C-alpha atoms as a printed R data frame, in Angstrom:
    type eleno elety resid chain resno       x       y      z
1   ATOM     1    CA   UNK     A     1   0.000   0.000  0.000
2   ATOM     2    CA   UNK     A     2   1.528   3.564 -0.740
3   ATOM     3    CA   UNK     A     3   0.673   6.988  0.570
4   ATOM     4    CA   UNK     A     4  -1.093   7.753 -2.865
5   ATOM     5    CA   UNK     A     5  -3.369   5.090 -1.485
6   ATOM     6    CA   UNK     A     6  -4.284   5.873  1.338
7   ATOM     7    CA   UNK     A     7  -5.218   9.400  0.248
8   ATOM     8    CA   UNK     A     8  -7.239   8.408 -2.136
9   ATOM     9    CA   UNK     A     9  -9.278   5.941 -0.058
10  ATOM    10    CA   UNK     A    10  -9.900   8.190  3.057
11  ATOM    11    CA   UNK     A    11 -11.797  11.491  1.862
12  ATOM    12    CA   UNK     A    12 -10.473  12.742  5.886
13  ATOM    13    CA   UNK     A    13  -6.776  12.049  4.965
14  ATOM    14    CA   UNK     A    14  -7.297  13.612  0.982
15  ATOM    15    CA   UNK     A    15  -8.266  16.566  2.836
16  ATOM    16    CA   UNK     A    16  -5.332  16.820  5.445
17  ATOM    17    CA   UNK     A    17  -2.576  16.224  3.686
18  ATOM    18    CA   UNK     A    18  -3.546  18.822  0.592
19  ATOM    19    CA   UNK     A    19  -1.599  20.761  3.376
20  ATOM    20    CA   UNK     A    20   1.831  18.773  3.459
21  ATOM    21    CA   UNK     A    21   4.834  20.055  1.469
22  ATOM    22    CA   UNK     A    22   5.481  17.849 -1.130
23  ATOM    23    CA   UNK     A    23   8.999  17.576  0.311
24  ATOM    24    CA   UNK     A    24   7.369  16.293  3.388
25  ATOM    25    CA   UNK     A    25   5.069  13.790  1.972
26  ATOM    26    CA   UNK     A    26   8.246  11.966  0.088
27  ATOM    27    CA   UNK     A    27   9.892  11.626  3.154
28  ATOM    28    CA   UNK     A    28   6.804  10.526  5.107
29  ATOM    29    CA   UNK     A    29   6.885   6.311  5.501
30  ATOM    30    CA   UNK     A    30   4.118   4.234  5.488
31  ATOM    31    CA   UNK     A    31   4.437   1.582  8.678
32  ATOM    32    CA   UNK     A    32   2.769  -1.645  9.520
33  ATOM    33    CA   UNK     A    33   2.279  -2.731 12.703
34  ATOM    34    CA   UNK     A    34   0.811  -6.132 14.397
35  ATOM    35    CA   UNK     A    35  -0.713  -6.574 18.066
36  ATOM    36    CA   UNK     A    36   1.829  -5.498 20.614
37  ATOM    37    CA   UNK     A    37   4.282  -3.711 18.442
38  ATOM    38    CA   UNK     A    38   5.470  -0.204 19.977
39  ATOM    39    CA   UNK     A    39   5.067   2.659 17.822
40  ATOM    40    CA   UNK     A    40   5.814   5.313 20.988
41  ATOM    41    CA   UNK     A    41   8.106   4.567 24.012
42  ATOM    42    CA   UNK     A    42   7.177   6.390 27.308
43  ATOM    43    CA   UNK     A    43  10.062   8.328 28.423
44  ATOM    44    CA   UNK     A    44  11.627   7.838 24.892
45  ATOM    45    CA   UNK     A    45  13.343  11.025 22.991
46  ATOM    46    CA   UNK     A    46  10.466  12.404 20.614
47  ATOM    47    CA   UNK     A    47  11.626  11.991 17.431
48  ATOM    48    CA   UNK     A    48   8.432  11.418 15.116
49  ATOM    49    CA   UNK     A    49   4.385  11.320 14.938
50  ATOM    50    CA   UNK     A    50   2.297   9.058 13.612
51  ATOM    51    CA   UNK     A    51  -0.612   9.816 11.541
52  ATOM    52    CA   UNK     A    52  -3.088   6.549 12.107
53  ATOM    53    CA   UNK     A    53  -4.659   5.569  9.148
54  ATOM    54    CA   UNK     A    54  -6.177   2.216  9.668
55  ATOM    55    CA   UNK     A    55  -6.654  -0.163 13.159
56  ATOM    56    CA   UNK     A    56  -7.062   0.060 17.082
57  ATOM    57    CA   UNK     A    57  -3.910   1.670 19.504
58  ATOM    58    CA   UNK     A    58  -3.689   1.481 23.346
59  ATOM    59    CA   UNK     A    59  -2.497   4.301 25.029
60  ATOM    60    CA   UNK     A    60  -0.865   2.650 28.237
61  ATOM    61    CA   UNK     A    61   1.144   4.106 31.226
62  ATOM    62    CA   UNK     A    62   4.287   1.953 32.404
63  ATOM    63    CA   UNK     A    63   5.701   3.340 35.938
64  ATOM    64    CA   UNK     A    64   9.086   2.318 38.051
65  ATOM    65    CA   UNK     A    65   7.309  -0.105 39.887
66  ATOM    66    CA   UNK     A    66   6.524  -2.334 36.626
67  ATOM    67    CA   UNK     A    67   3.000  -1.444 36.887
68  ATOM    68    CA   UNK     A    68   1.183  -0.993 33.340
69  ATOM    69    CA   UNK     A    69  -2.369   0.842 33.323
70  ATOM    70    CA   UNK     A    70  -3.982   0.761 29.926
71  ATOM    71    CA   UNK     A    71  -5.749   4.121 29.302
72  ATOM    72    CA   UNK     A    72  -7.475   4.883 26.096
73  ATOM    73    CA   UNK     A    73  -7.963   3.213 22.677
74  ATOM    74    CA   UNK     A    74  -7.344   5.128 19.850
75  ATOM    75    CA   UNK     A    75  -8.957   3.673 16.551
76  ATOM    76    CA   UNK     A    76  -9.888   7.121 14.335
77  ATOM    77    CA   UNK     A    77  -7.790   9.064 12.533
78  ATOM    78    CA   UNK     A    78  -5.494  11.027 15.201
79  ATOM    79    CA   UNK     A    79  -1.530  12.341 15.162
80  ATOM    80    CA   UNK     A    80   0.073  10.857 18.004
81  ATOM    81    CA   UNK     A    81   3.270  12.216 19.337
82  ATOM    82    CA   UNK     A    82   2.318  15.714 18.046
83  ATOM    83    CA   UNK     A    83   0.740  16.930 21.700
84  ATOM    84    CA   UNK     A    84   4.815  16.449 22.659
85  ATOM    85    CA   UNK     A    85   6.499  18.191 20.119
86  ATOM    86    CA   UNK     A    86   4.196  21.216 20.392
87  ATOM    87    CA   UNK     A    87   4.653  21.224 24.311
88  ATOM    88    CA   UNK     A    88   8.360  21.340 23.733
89  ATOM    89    CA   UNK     A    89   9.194  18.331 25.541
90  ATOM    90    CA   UNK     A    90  11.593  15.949 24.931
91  ATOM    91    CA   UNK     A    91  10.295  12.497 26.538
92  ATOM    92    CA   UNK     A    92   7.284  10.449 25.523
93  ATOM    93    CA   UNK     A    93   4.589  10.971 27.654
94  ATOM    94    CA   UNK     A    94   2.932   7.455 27.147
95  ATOM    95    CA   UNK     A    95   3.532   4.387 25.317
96  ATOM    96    CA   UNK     A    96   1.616   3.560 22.576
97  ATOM    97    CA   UNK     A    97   1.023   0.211 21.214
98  ATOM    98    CA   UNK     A    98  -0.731  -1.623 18.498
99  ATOM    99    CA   UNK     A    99  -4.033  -3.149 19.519
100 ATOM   100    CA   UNK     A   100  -4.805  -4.901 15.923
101 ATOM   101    CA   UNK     A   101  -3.104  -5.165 12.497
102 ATOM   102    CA   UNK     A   102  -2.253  -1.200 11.915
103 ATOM   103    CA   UNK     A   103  -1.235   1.328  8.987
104 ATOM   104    CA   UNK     A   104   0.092   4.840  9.725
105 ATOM   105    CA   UNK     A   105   2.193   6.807  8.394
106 ATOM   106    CA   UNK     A   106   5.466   7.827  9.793
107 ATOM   107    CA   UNK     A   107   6.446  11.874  9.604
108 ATOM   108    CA   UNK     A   108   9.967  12.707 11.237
109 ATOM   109    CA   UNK     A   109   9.511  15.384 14.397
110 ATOM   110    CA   UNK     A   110  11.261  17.943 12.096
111 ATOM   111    CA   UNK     A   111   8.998  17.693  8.808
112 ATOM   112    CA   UNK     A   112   6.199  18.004 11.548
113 ATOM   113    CA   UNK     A   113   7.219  20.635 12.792
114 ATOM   114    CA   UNK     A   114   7.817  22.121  9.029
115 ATOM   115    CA   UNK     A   115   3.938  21.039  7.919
116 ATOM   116    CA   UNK     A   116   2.775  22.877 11.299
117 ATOM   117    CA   UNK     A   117   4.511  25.805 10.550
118 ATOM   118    CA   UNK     A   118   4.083  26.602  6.553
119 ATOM   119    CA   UNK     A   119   0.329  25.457  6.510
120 ATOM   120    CA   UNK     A   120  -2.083  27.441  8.373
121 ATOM   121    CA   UNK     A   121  -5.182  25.276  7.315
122 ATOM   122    CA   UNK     A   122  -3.022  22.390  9.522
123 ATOM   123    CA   UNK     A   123  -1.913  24.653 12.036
124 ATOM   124    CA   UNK     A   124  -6.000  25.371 12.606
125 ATOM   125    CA   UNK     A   125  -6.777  21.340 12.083
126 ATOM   126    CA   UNK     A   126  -4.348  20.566 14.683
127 ATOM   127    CA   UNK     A   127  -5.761  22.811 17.270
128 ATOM   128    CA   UNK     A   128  -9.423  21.584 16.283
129 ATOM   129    CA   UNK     A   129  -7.872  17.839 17.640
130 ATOM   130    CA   UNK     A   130  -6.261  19.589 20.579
131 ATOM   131    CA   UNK     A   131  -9.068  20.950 21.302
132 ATOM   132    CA   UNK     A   132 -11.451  17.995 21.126
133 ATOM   133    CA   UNK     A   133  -9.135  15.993 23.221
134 ATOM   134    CA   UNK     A   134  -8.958  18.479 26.096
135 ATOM   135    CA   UNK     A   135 -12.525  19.901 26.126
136 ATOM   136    CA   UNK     A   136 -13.673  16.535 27.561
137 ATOM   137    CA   UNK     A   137 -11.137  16.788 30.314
138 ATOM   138    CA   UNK     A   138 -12.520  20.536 31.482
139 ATOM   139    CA   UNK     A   139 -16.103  19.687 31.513
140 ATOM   140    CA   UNK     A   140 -15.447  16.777 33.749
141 ATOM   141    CA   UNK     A   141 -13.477  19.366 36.217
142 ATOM   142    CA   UNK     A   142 -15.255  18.833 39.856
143 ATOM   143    CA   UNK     A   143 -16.698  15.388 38.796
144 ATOM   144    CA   UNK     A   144 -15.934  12.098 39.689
145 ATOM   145    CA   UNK     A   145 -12.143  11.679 38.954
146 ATOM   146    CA   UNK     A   146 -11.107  14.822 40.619
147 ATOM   147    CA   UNK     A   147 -11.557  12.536 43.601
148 ATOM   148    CA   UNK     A   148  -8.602  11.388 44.197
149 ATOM   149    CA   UNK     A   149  -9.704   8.075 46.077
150 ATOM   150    CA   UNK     A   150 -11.603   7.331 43.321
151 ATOM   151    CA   UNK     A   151  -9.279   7.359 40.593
152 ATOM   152    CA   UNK     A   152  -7.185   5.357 42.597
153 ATOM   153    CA   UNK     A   153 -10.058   2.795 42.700
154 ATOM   154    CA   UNK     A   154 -10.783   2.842 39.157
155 ATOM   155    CA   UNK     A   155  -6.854   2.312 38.480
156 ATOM   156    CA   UNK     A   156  -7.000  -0.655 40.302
157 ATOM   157    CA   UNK     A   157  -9.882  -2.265 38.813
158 ATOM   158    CA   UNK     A   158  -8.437  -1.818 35.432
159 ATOM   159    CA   UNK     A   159  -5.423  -3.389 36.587
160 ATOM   160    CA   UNK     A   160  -6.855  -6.385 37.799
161 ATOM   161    CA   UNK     A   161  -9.506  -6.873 34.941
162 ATOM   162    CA   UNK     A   162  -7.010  -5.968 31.853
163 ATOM   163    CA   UNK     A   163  -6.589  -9.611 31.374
164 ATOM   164    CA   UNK     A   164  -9.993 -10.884 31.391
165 ATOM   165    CA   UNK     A   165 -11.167  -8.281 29.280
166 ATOM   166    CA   UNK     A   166  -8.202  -8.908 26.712
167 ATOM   167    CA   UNK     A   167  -9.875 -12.261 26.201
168 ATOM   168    CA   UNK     A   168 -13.177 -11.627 25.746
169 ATOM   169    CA   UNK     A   169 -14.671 -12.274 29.325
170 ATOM   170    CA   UNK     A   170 -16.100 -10.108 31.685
171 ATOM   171    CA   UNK     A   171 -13.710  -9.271 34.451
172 ATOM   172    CA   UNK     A   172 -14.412  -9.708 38.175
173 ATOM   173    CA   UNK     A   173 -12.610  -8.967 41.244
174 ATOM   174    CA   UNK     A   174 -12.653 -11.377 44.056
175 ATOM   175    CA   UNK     A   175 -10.972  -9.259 46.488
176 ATOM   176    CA   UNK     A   176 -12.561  -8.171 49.995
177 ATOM   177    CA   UNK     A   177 -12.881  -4.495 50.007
178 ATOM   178    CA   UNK     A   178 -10.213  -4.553 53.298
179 ATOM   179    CA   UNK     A   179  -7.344  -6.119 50.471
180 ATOM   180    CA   UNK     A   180  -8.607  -3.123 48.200
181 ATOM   181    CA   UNK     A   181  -8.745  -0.772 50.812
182 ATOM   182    CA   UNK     A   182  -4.913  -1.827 52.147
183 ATOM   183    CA   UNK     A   183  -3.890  -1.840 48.441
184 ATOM   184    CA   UNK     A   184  -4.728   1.408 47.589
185 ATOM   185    CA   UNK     A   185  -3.486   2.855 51.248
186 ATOM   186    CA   UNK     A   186  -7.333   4.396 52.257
187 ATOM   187    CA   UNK     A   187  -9.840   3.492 54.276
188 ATOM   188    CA   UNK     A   188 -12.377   0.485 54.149
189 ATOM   189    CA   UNK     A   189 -15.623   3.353 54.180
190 ATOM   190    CA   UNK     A   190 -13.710   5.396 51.686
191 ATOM   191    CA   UNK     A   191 -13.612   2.265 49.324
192 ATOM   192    CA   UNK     A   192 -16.965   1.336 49.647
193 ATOM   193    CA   UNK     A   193 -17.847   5.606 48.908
194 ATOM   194    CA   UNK     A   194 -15.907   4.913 45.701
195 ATOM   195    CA   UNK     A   195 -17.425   1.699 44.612
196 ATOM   196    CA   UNK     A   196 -21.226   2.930 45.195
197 ATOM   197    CA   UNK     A   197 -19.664   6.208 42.995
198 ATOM   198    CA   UNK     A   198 -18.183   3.777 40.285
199 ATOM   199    CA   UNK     A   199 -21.547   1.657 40.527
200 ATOM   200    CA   UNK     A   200 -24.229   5.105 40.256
201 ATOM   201    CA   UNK     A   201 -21.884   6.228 37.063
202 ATOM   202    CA   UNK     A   202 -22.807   2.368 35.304
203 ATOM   203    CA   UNK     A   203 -18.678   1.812 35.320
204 ATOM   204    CA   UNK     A   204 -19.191  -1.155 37.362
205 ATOM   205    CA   UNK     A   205 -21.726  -3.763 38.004
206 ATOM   206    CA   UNK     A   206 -21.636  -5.265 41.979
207 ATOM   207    CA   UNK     A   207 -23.289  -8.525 42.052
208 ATOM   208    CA   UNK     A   208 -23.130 -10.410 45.706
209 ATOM   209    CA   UNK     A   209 -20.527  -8.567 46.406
210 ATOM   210    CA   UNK     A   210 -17.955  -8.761 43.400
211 ATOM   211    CA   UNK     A   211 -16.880  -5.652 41.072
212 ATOM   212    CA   UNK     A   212 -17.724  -7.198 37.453
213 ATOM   213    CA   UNK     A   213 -16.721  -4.946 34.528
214 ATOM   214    CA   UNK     A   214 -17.804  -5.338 30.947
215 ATOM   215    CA   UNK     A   215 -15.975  -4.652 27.712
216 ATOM   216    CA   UNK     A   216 -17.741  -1.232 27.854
217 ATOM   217    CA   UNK     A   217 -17.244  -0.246 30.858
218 ATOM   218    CA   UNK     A   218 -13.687  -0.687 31.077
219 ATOM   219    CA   UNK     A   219 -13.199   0.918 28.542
220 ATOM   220    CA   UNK     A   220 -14.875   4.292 29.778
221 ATOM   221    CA   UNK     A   221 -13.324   3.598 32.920
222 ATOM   222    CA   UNK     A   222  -9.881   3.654 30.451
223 ATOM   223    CA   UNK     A   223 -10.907   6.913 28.850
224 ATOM   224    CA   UNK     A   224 -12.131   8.770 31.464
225 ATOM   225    CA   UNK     A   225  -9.035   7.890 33.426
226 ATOM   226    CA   UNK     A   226  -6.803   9.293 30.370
227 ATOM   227    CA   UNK     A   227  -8.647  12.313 30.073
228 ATOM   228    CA   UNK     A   228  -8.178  13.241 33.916
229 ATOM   229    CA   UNK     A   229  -4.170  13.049 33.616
């Protein structure tokens, strides 16, 4: 498949890249990727973006402890790695892996930079994606993940359901709220606070006692969770 391609088949993509120097576009390289390849490296040197053409990311957050919270699927057309070279910063915020078979195309951090700054009709497009990102994030200000307790919670149950829900199943936790409660370094009444919040919002279901989460809601759980950091 070449670049021409891909153009040609999304009207989205035809559109965008009208605005690419033609310098740019020769250098850009189409990639493939398969289930669990890395395209971005948290804490890696920012060095290019990738402009997602076809299949499903996962946005995922590795810390020192070797603890790995998935986040956020990304399966639209989005530039990822350009929120870090606009910011100035040099490290990758969060890793980003393949999810499914993937296409996108590869665009070096300094022809990014070039598009950014010679087009203003992909200066404005940019900052319409920005902007859609973020907007989410503000309107959720003083709600339900601005507790802190909470988003501890929710962290957790991701963690513990990741792998059911990676096969198909619908994940449950078997843990007493005390082990939860001792896990996450709060109280046993501020657990079972979060867990009646969690279960009002539909991103759990209790039944006889267990936390089950579905496809669904793990994966607002995910998003929502992405959004607030």
């Amino acid at each position: 498949m070449s670049v021409e391609k891909i153009i040609k088949e999304n009207p989205y993509l035809q559109k965008l890249l009208k605005t690419m120097p033609e310098d740019v576009k020769q250098r850009a390289v189409l990639k493939e990727f398969f289930p669990t390849d890395i395209l971005l490296k948290k804490d890696e040197e920012v060095n290019c973006v990738y402009l997602l053409y076809s299949g499903t990311l996962r946005v995922i957050n590795e810390f020192p402890n070797g603890t790995v919270y998935g986040f956020a699927y990304i399966d639209s057309t989005e530039i990822i790695g350009a929120l870090e070279i606009l910011a100035k910063e040099k490290k990758i915020a969060a890793t980003v892996e393949a999810v499914t078979h993937s296409i996108a195309l590869r665009i070096s951090k300094e022809d990014f930079i070039k598009w950014f700054e010679s087009s203003i009709d992909f200066t404005m497009e940019m900052a319409k994606m920005l902007a859609k990102k973020f907007y989410p994030t503000v309107c959720k200000n003083g709600e339900v993940f601005m507790n802190s307790s909470i988003y501890s919670l929710a962290s957790f149950i991701i963690r513990s359901v990741e792998e059911d829900i990676k096969e198909g199943k619908t994940g449950i936790i078997n843990k007493k709220r005390q082990y939860i409660a001792d896990e996450l370094g709060v109280s046993l009444r501020t657990v079972y606070r979060a867990i009646k919040k969690l279960k009002e919002d539909n991103l759990i279901t209790v039944i006889k006692g267990k936390i089950h989460v579905s496809r669904e809601q793990y994966e607002k759980l995910a998003e929502i969770i992405h959004e607030y950091i």
